[in-house]
Each structure stands twice: as C-alpha cells, then as structure tokens.
C-alpha cells in the first residue's frame, strides 16, 4: 500500500511517523529522569524533615528547660506555698505551650491537676543530673514532660512541666513551607524513653511516626515533594511537540528540494522516453507521481531498451557486439569455433509496402520468436536493424553447423500467419566462421556481410564464406542434395562383379552418380557422408532402392542381379526390411535378384541391431554381402552369426596384390576364412590382369574392378549382362 504512495507523501508520512516515535522515546526518557529525580528529592526531603524535627524538638526541650529554671529560681526565693501557686497562676496560665505545671507536694503544695496517663520516672530512675524528660498521654494527646527538683537534687518537691509533644508542627510547616497533616496521639501504652522518628510505608506520601516503647505517639503525613509526571510532561511538551514537528517539516523541505523534486523530474523524463518507445503499453498514470516503484520500473525498462530491440525483444547491436567480442576471446582461449550468421528477409520492403508496416512489425516479431525457440541458451540472437538479424553460434563440428543453419533456413521459410493473414517469405543467410574466415570481430562481421551479399545475389540462399571467399561449404551440398532428389539429378551406375568360375557376371553393384558431376563440388562418398549427418540418407536410399529395383523389373532377366549399398543410418530404420519388401512387391521383383552390401565398419558399430535387421532381410531371400572387409575389425564371433553370403575384400588389399607380399598373405587368409565360414569371396579394385590371375589362383570367387569394367549405365549393363551370359 505504502509503495503505491507518491514519494513526497510517503516521505512526509515517514517523517511524521519518525516524529511520533521520537516523541514517544522522549516521553519515556523524561519519565525515567523524573522518577529518578523524585527519588533523590524525596531522599533529601526526608533528611531535611528529620533534621528539622530534631532541631525543633531540642529547641522545644530547651524552652521547657528555660521555663523550668525560671520557675525553680523563683520558687526557691518563695517559701510560701500559696505564693508559689499564685506566681504560677499569674505567670504561666497564659503560656499556651505549657499544658501543665505541677508541683509534687512534699512541702505542702497542692497539684494543679492530675497527671493523667503519664509514667514518671521512678525514684530510683531519677539518678544523675536533673531534670528528666518523659512522655505522657493526656486526653488522647501526646505530651512532652519535664520533671526536676525544686530545691536540691533528690529532694521533694519536684516541679513537673508538660507541653504538647507535637507543638513543633506549625514551626515545621513554616520551615518546610507546606502544610502537614498530623495524626497525634494514636494508641495506648507506656512511655519511658525518648520517642523515635520512624518512616512508614505509604504509597503517595511520606509518613513518619513517633514511637516510644513500641507504641505510636502520633504521626505525620507529608505529601511527596515535586511535581507529577503528567504536569511535567505537559509543561515540556508545549515546546517539544512544535519543535519536533518543525524539525520534521524542515527536513521534508530540504529533502524535497534536494532529492524529491530532481527525482520527480527524472521520473517524468524517463516516462516520456518510455512512452516514446512503447506508447501503447504504459497507461499507468496513477504512478505518474514519482513513486519509487514507478521509477524503478522505468529504469528497468530503459535499461532493457538500451540493450534490446524494443520490437522483438531480442538483443540489439550493442549487446550482440559485446557477446561477439566475448565469444572471440573465449574462442582464442578454448579453440572453440563460432559462426556469425547474418539473416536478411528477401524483399522485406515489398512486404512493408504491400501489407503495411504494422504487418511488417508482426512478421519481424514472429521471425524473432522462431529464431529464439530454435537456438540453445548459449547461442545469441539479435536484431541489428530493420529486417537484419544476427546469430552467434558456438559449435565443434562443421557438419552440425551446416545442419543447424539448414534447419534455421527451413524454419524461417515456413509460412507465417500474421494478424490473420498468411504470408510466405524467403530469407538470405550469410555465414562466416571464426577462426576459419576471420581472426577478429570486425573482419568476421565483414565476411558474414560478404556471405550475405553473395546469398542475396547468388543461386544459393545460404552461403558459407570460407577463407578464400569463393568456396561454398557443406550447406550448399545439402541444398543441392535436396534439390537433386527433387530434380532427379542422380543416377545409378552399375559395375559388374564377375564370377571367376566360368567367366559370367555374378551381379552388378549399383553406385550412386551425379548426372552432371562437373556441377557439383563433392565426391559421391562425401555426399553420402553429408546426407547421413543431415537426415537425408533415408530419402536417398529409398530413391536408390527404387531405382535399382525398377531396373530389375524393367530388364526382365531372371539372372540379372543388382547389389545396392546401405549406410549405417539405414540400418537404424526399424522398417527398412518392410520398405525393401514393399518396393520389391510393388515392382514384382523376386528378392533373390537383390543383393545388399553393408560395410564391415557399419556391422561392428552395433552388431546386435545389425544382426537382427540382416536376419530379417536374409529371411526374405535377399543376399547379403560384407563390403570393404579388412578395414572394420569385425569380430569372428559376429561374422559367424551373420547371415551373409559374400565377403568383399577391400580394394586397398587388392589393388597392389601382385606387388605386396603382405597383401597377398592377407587376401589368401581371408579367402580361406570366408570359405571356412561358408561364404563366397569378392575382390574389389582389380585393376590389372596380374591381380586378376593371382586371385583366380588363390581360389577367389568373384572379382570387381576397372580391369573388368568401369561402372556402366543401365543400357550398357544390360548389354554386358547379355554378352557375358553363359552360352552367348
Ligand atoms: P564401395 O561400396 O566399396 O564401392 C566401390 C567403389 O570403388 C566405387 O567408388 C567404385 O567406383 C570404386 N571402384 C570399383 N572398381 C575400382 C577399381 O578397380 N579401382 C578403383 N580405384 N576404384 C574402383 P564410388 O562409386 O566412388 O563409391 C565409393 C563409396 O561410396 C562406395 O564404396 C560406397 O561405400 C559409397 N557408395 C557409392 N554408391 C553408394 C550408394 O548407392 N549407396 C550407399 N549407401 N553408398 C554408396
Ligand atoms: Mg559397395
Ligand atoms: Mg567397397
């Protein structure tokens, strides 16, 4: 809730809250100080009261003693008892402080009044100096008494004076300057000794008691000194509260000038920027006042647009160049390769003109999304300007890069559905690779640009620029392979495999050929390797199988047999045997007329799987042959289990058989091994009559090679077959 407040109001509220907290803290500390002061005050007050009471009490005693001395002196000169009495009546009845003057009458004087509840000291107690003080209770009031002899010590009569015990209270009130509440003469009892002043617990006042012999003579109640906390607080709050509020407002004013107003200006400026980039998206005017959240939001957004393309949300040129720079540094350290890929939409201007820029924006957004979805986290994608996109792809394998770029090209060329309308576009892609094409960022970008220009102008929509700037990489091959399949640019050549028992053709090996090899840069072997890596081998093999089987059907010669080569990827297809059967059935060709060659290396990659598929093919009646034997380290255990009919010795052992004794031994041993396993042996790469004759001597079953014939086209194959038929 607070975060939605504009920052001025938020600050003001916070300052006021801080003032309240400060006020509470101040009150608490005032309370503590007040209590401490009260305790000290009380302590000193009590001491003051006690000492004052003591001094008043001794003054009173002195007073009593003065009276006593005066009366006694006078009495000593007047032997007549009546005279004495008259003197007392005359001089002392008027003295208010003396409540009683009495003479004990050993000399015949009569007492003025009864002594009441007084315990005079006993005769025995009255030792030492006279006079003696004592306490009395008379008519419910405490009295201080003095007893002394009139003539000589220890001789009667004695003079007794009684005064009000609490006579000092008015004087104490005067000395302390406050009214006291005195409770006098509580309780009954005997008093012998001097009464003691004692403090008694009382919640809101100081209370003293005079006690004698365990009995209370009376007490004093003094209200506690000092002012109450509430009064003190109110008095101080009068200035404290306005001071705190003024301080808070002063702080607010300073903050507002120094911080809040500039903040507000920054926010407004940021908002204008944000609106300029994304007018439709920020209608949150409630936040226009510079709430911190709003400021943060704008800040994050502006940071984002400083680094991203506002339309597609992809990185912009600044970030992309930063990444490219980092990637090249990384590549220098680790040896990893990076491809810089520039993509441009063909004729985007026309799309914009015909369908409008709004549509064009939608298209760019979708294209950006497709790119992001396709790439890995570690790759970078950016929109550099208008319809130019750039990718930075890290890779290790050239063919994987080709496959990825191919996938990107295919995906980008799929139809787009923008705002309910479908549109098809084509793109041009230029690729330059670090470190193959360039050593630094600028050069790499230049090369990628050149590649893009070649792609825009040339025959291929995707161009990989290599160091000399002229060669096109595997991608073009993939393109042409795909195209070649569509345009039927392939054909099969058939190389005869001759039987050495009776000079007849055993079968023909179908070999893939470009119809116009001069137009293509890659050998058939490399083409097949690329097709394998780029998921193109399945349609290619299908085409080969179809082509070979349709030739068998076309040349209705029951003994004409054709061998096709399979790649390892084909052997991953569970449905390969079904596909072969369907093709044979479709053309009405007997499986006996088809042979399949698999290289030894392929068999040993996944022997169990291959064994299963070969088993299914063999059960259909198809002859199987192990190609390139001697290069793949096949295990004898598997060889024994394989349902293969023929074993084809690799041409590297055959070609120079007549010159190399080692080859001779190897070929001889292989022939013996194959025969032991019940297989026929084929020797490929027979280029000379010497090799041919040597093989015949060694007991080889079939030979294939330029010495016999180069691969032939279909017509010549038929002719060859017919010419070499037994009896022809
Ligand atoms: P491969 O199956 O061992 O085919 C034999 C290769 O040796 C062929 O090369 C053939 O033209 C060549 N050759 C035949 N006789 C001689 C000779 O006397 N001397 C020399 N130097 N070479 C000879 P090609 O057609 O270039 O094929 C190379 C490889 O490409 C083949 O080896 C095979 O592995 C693959 N290949 C060719 N066509 C196909 C195909 O249709 N499908 C598959 N999967 N692979 C194929
Ligand atoms: Mg072969
Ligand atoms: Mg071979």
XYZ file of C-alpha atoms in Angstrom, residues 303-711:
409
model
C 17.941 -0.364 -19.244
C 16.208 -3.103 -21.191
C 15.645 -0.997 -24.275
C 19.198 0.236 -24.123
C 20.242 -3.376 -24.608
C 17.336 -4.845 -26.555
C 15.387 -4.270 -29.667
C 12.049 -2.852 -28.493
C 10.051 -4.539 -31.240
C 11.203 -8.141 -30.987
C 12.718 -8.118 -27.501
C 15.916 -9.622 -28.931
C 19.336 -8.212 -28.083
C 20.354 -5.138 -30.038
C 23.582 -4.407 -31.843
C 25.350 -3.109 -28.717
C 24.820 -6.295 -26.757
C 25.400 -8.535 -29.730
C 28.761 -6.960 -30.462
C 29.681 -7.328 -26.812
C 28.830 -11.033 -26.951
C 30.657 -11.487 -30.229
C 33.729 -9.887 -28.730
C 33.488 -12.162 -25.693
C 32.972 -15.210 -27.891
C 36.081 -14.465 -29.917
C 38.117 -14.044 -26.733
C 36.668 -17.297 -25.484
C 37.402 -18.968 -28.810
C 41.023 -17.830 -28.632
C 41.332 -19.444 -25.220
C 39.443 -22.667 -25.776
C 39.801 -23.207 -29.516
C 36.031 -23.361 -29.893
C 34.603 -22.230 -33.213
C 31.919 -19.587 -33.587
C 29.748 -18.887 -36.580
C 28.449 -15.409 -37.230
C 25.228 -15.735 -39.167
C 23.552 -12.754 -40.839
C 19.949 -13.189 -41.910
C 18.022 -10.874 -44.171
C 14.425 -11.170 -45.308
C 14.190 -11.069 -49.086
C 12.123 -8.196 -50.419
C 11.005 -7.094 -46.981
C 10.447 -3.613 -48.323
C 7.757 -5.054 -50.584
C 6.058 -6.777 -47.648
C 6.016 -3.431 -45.861
C 4.711 -1.586 -48.878
C 2.037 -4.088 -49.795
C 0.832 -5.188 -46.377
C 1.761 -2.176 -44.290
C 4.421 -1.544 -41.641
C 2.165 -2.838 -38.855
C 2.032 -6.205 -40.584
C 5.787 -5.982 -41.230
C 6.376 -5.474 -37.481
C 4.264 -8.515 -36.686
C 6.242 -10.564 -39.169
C 9.562 -9.445 -37.664
C 8.302 -10.346 -34.191
C 7.325 -13.839 -35.294
C 10.580 -14.381 -37.086
C 12.450 -13.288 -33.944
C 10.400 -15.726 -31.872
C 11.139 -18.595 -34.263
C 14.839 -17.872 -34.034
C 14.802 -17.762 -30.237
C 12.870 -21.003 -29.957
C 15.267 -22.806 -32.253
C 18.528 -21.830 -30.640
C 20.249 -23.015 -27.488
C 20.689 -20.803 -24.431
C 24.381 -20.442 -25.206
C 23.683 -19.032 -28.678
C 22.919 -15.372 -29.216
C 20.354 -13.830 -31.459
C 19.923 -10.142 -32.203
C 18.038 -7.819 -34.476
C 20.557 -5.387 -35.844
C 18.263 -3.181 -37.880
C 15.038 -3.387 -39.875
C 14.956 -6.931 -41.281
C 18.539 -7.833 -40.413
C 19.056 -10.462 -37.785
C 22.306 -11.879 -36.497
C 23.139 -15.124 -34.757
C 26.210 -16.209 -32.922
C 26.515 -19.972 -32.764
C 29.212 -21.896 -30.934
C 29.999 -25.288 -32.472
C 32.572 -28.043 -32.735
C 31.522 -29.987 -35.790
C 31.255 -28.289 -39.205
C 28.533 -30.624 -40.341
C 26.449 -29.954 -37.243
C 26.680 -26.252 -38.036
C 25.515 -26.925 -41.591
C 22.627 -28.952 -40.275
C 21.665 -26.212 -37.809
C 21.829 -23.472 -40.427
C 19.802 -25.659 -42.752
C 17.213 -26.112 -40.018
C 17.137 -22.364 -39.381
C 16.682 -21.694 -43.089
C 13.880 -24.243 -43.386
C 12.108 -22.938 -40.285
C 12.300 -19.320 -41.340
C 10.893 -20.166 -44.763
C 7.792 -21.842 -43.314
C 4.641 -19.740 -43.890
C 3.818 -17.074 -41.283
C 0.384 -16.198 -40.010
C 0.374 -12.527 -39.063
C -2.785 -10.800 -37.855
C -4.917 -13.410 -39.564
C -3.107 -13.276 -42.896
C -0.801 -15.919 -44.191
C 2.444 -14.898 -45.848
C 5.394 -16.755 -47.254
C 8.832 -15.257 -47.319
C 12.321 -16.312 -48.209
C 15.459 -15.321 -46.399
C 19.107 -14.986 -47.305
C 21.711 -16.228 -44.900
C 25.411 -15.456 -44.843
C 27.728 -17.364 -42.562
C 31.313 -16.618 -41.558
C 33.223 -18.735 -39.122
C 35.773 -17.796 -36.506
C 38.658 -18.702 -36.767
C 38.384 -20.146 -40.315
C 37.266 -16.945 -42.030
C 38.478 -14.182 -39.747
C 40.567 -13.576 -36.663
C 38.798 -10.595 -35.174
C 35.311 -9.250 -34.728
C 35.299 -6.601 -37.440
C 36.753 -8.886 -40.052
C 34.304 -11.633 -39.137
C 31.371 -9.244 -39.457
C 32.715 -8.100 -42.826
C 32.979 -11.686 -44.026
C 29.491 -12.560 -42.807
C 28.256 -9.488 -44.663
C 30.005 -10.605 -47.839
C 28.467 -14.053 -47.467
C 25.044 -12.473 -47.020
C 25.525 -10.377 -50.130
C 26.541 -13.466 -52.106
C 23.454 -15.238 -50.780
C 21.247 -12.326 -51.825
C 22.712 -12.223 -55.293
C 23.666 -15.821 -55.980
C 21.966 -19.109 -56.606
C 22.033 -20.351 -53.041
C 20.031 -18.627 -50.318
C 22.584 -19.720 -47.739
C 26.256 -19.015 -48.219
C 29.127 -20.135 -46.031
C 32.074 -17.944 -46.727
C 35.352 -19.724 -46.420
C 38.818 -18.275 -46.244
C 39.296 -17.663 -49.980
C 35.858 -16.194 -50.267
C 34.846 -18.447 -53.116
C 34.202 -21.915 -51.805
C 30.775 -22.917 -50.607
C 30.526 -25.317 -47.800
C 28.525 -28.364 -46.961
C 25.359 -26.360 -46.722
C 25.271 -25.857 -50.450
C 25.692 -29.593 -50.851
C 22.772 -30.279 -48.591
C 20.773 -27.766 -50.530
C 21.766 -29.316 -53.817
C 21.219 -32.815 -52.482
C 17.688 -31.948 -51.537
C 17.201 -30.210 -54.785
C 18.891 -33.061 -56.684
C 16.473 -35.559 -55.229
C 13.560 -33.378 -56.288
C 15.022 -32.675 -59.708
C 16.218 -36.253 -60.227
C 19.794 -35.211 -60.705
C 21.125 -38.564 -59.532
C 21.556 -41.710 -61.469
C 22.927 -45.152 -60.762
C 25.961 -46.701 -62.413
C 26.301 -50.444 -62.374
C 29.672 -52.121 -62.024
C 29.809 -55.821 -62.954
C 31.058 -58.339 -60.416
C 32.379 -61.310 -62.396
C 32.476 -64.875 -61.274
C 35.893 -66.486 -61.565
C 34.210 -69.839 -62.036
C 33.191 -69.744 -65.674
C 33.519 -66.056 -66.655
C 29.974 -64.971 -66.144
C 28.515 -61.936 -64.403
C 27.584 -62.691 -60.844
C 25.797 -59.409 -60.273
C 26.135 -55.633 -60.720
C 26.916 -53.213 -57.900
C 24.754 -50.107 -58.130
C 26.838 -46.981 -57.437
C 25.387 -43.510 -56.992
C 26.405 -40.880 -59.515
C 25.611 -37.220 -60.195
C 24.142 -36.862 -63.670
C 26.343 -33.785 -64.148
C 29.299 -34.259 -61.846
C 31.007 -31.129 -63.162
C 28.292 -29.010 -61.493
C 28.999 -30.442 -58.075
C 31.972 -29.909 -55.868
C 31.846 -33.045 -53.784
C 32.559 -36.706 -54.390
C 29.835 -39.277 -54.027
C 31.447 -40.602 -50.844
C 31.414 -37.120 -49.218
C 27.880 -36.526 -50.493
C 26.701 -39.693 -48.799
C 28.533 -38.790 -45.597
C 26.786 -35.410 -45.550
C 23.444 -36.970 -46.303
C 23.958 -39.323 -43.358
C 24.714 -36.446 -40.985
C 21.841 -34.319 -42.188
C 18.994 -36.811 -42.137
C 18.875 -37.008 -45.901
C 20.080 -40.561 -46.322
C 16.642 -42.119 -45.841
C 15.093 -40.485 -48.924
C 18.328 -41.040 -50.824
C 18.463 -44.775 -50.050
C 14.804 -45.009 -50.880
C 15.496 -43.447 -54.232
C 18.452 -45.823 -54.878
C 16.417 -48.881 -53.887
C 13.538 -47.797 -56.038
C 15.785 -47.047 -58.999
C 17.671 -50.359 -58.764
C 14.531 -52.458 -58.309
C 12.731 -50.695 -61.178
C 15.760 -51.508 -63.394
C 15.473 -55.165 -62.368
C 11.781 -55.055 -63.240
C 12.477 -53.259 -66.497
C 15.144 -55.748 -67.603
C 13.187 -58.869 -67.218
C 16.200 -61.150 -66.913
C 15.770 -63.603 -64.040
C 19.532 -63.989 -63.578
C 20.325 -60.306 -63.664
C 21.063 -59.318 -60.069
C 21.878 -55.943 -58.599
C 23.600 -55.091 -55.297
C 22.848 -51.825 -53.521
C 24.925 -50.254 -50.759
C 23.297 -49.370 -47.445
C 24.589 -46.866 -44.987
C 24.672 -47.285 -41.188
C 21.863 -44.779 -40.744
C 19.652 -47.039 -42.919
C 20.281 -49.857 -40.503
C 18.784 -47.712 -37.734
C 15.442 -47.753 -39.516
C 13.331 -50.466 -37.973
C 11.098 -50.528 -41.028
C 13.926 -50.992 -43.567
C 13.134 -54.686 -44.287
C 9.437 -53.764 -44.763
C 10.386 -50.932 -47.049
C 12.549 -53.291 -49.172
C 9.787 -55.886 -49.320
C 7.184 -53.312 -50.342
C 9.439 -51.978 -53.109
C 10.123 -55.487 -54.457
C 6.440 -56.393 -54.333
C 5.471 -53.125 -55.950
C 7.681 -53.904 -58.952
C 7.047 -57.630 -58.887
C 10.733 -58.442 -58.491
C 11.985 -61.557 -56.759
C 14.087 -60.858 -53.636
C 16.633 -63.315 -54.969
C 17.640 -60.719 -57.574
C 18.574 -58.089 -54.990
C 21.834 -58.005 -53.020
C 22.666 -55.676 -50.194
C 26.168 -54.544 -49.216
C 26.968 -53.332 -45.728
C 30.480 -52.285 -44.803
C 32.343 -54.189 -42.129
C 32.753 -50.997 -40.097
C 28.975 -50.479 -40.010
C 28.355 -54.000 -38.782
C 30.709 -53.561 -35.852
C 29.137 -50.282 -34.699
C 26.031 -52.027 -33.347
C 26.381 -55.729 -34.153
C 23.245 -56.938 -32.364
C 20.949 -54.479 -34.047
C 22.525 -55.082 -37.452
C 22.270 -58.816 -36.898
C 18.556 -58.500 -36.288
C 17.885 -56.399 -39.387
C 20.146 -58.521 -41.597
C 18.372 -61.626 -40.289
C 15.022 -60.197 -41.372
C 16.408 -59.272 -44.827
C 18.052 -62.692 -45.271
C 14.820 -64.471 -44.363
C 13.145 -62.585 -47.210
C 15.640 -64.267 -49.578
C 17.914 -61.277 -50.142
C 21.650 -61.978 -50.414
C 23.857 -60.010 -48.095
C 27.454 -59.041 -48.571
C 30.050 -57.541 -46.217
C 31.742 -54.658 -48.028
C 35.249 -53.266 -47.506
C 36.251 -56.307 -45.476
C 39.579 -55.848 -43.676
C 39.005 -52.240 -42.723
C 36.438 -52.609 -39.955
C 37.886 -55.147 -37.491
C 34.870 -57.404 -37.487
C 34.771 -59.973 -34.722
C 34.806 -63.562 -35.901
C 32.056 -64.389 -33.426
C 29.714 -61.981 -35.196
C 30.939 -62.932 -38.652
C 29.964 -66.499 -37.879
C 26.485 -65.437 -36.818
C 25.887 -63.117 -39.803
C 23.516 -64.467 -42.419
C 25.843 -63.181 -45.175
C 26.563 -64.886 -48.405
C 29.531 -62.867 -49.643
C 32.563 -61.187 -48.212
C 34.089 -58.390 -50.277
C 37.787 -57.780 -49.611
C 38.557 -54.071 -49.503
C 40.286 -52.716 -52.572
C 43.236 -51.409 -50.534
C 44.420 -55.015 -50.117
C 43.630 -55.984 -53.698
C 44.880 -53.166 -55.872
C 48.587 -53.918 -55.428
C 48.281 -57.592 -54.687
C 50.892 -58.531 -57.240
C 53.475 -56.212 -55.681
C 52.841 -56.573 -51.991
C 53.520 -59.897 -50.299
C 51.668 -58.822 -47.123
C 48.525 -58.079 -49.120
C 48.948 -61.462 -50.729
C 49.004 -63.222 -47.358
C 46.038 -61.211 -46.077
C 43.909 -61.881 -49.162
C 44.806 -65.551 -49.144
C 43.961 -65.923 -45.458
C 40.701 -64.001 -45.937
C 39.678 -66.285 -48.799
C 40.344 -69.320 -46.640
C 38.492 -67.819 -43.664
C 35.443 -66.920 -45.812
C 35.338 -70.349 -47.341
C 35.582 -71.897 -43.875
C 32.592 -69.788 -42.823
C 30.738 -70.875 -45.962
C 30.905 -67.520 -47.730
C 31.911 -66.550 -51.265
C 34.741 -64.054 -51.634
C 34.626 -60.948 -53.821
C 37.753 -58.931 -54.524
C 37.143 -55.289 -55.478
C 39.591 -52.884 -57.034
C 41.019 -55.355 -59.545
C 42.853 -53.107 -61.966
C 45.294 -55.439 -63.668
C 45.445 -58.869 -65.304
C 48.188 -59.885 -62.824
C 45.970 -59.257 -59.860
C 43.085 -60.934 -61.643
C 45.148 -64.064 -62.292
C 46.592 -64.141 -58.789
C 43.108 -64.013 -57.321
C 41.987 -66.812 -59.564
C 44.918 -68.912 -58.326
C 44.057 -68.137 -54.743
C 40.557 -69.508 -55.241
C 38.697 -66.195 -55.083
C 35.081 -66.477 -56.252
C 34.265 -63.024 -57.711
C 36.234 -60.041 -58.954
C 35.225 -56.391 -59.485
C 37.325 -53.572 -60.808
C 38.399 -51.381 -63.658
C 40.252 -54.332 -65.185
C 36.887 -55.976 -65.728
C 34.802 -52.851 -66.325
C 34.164 -49.393 -65.043
C 30.683 -48.741 -63.687
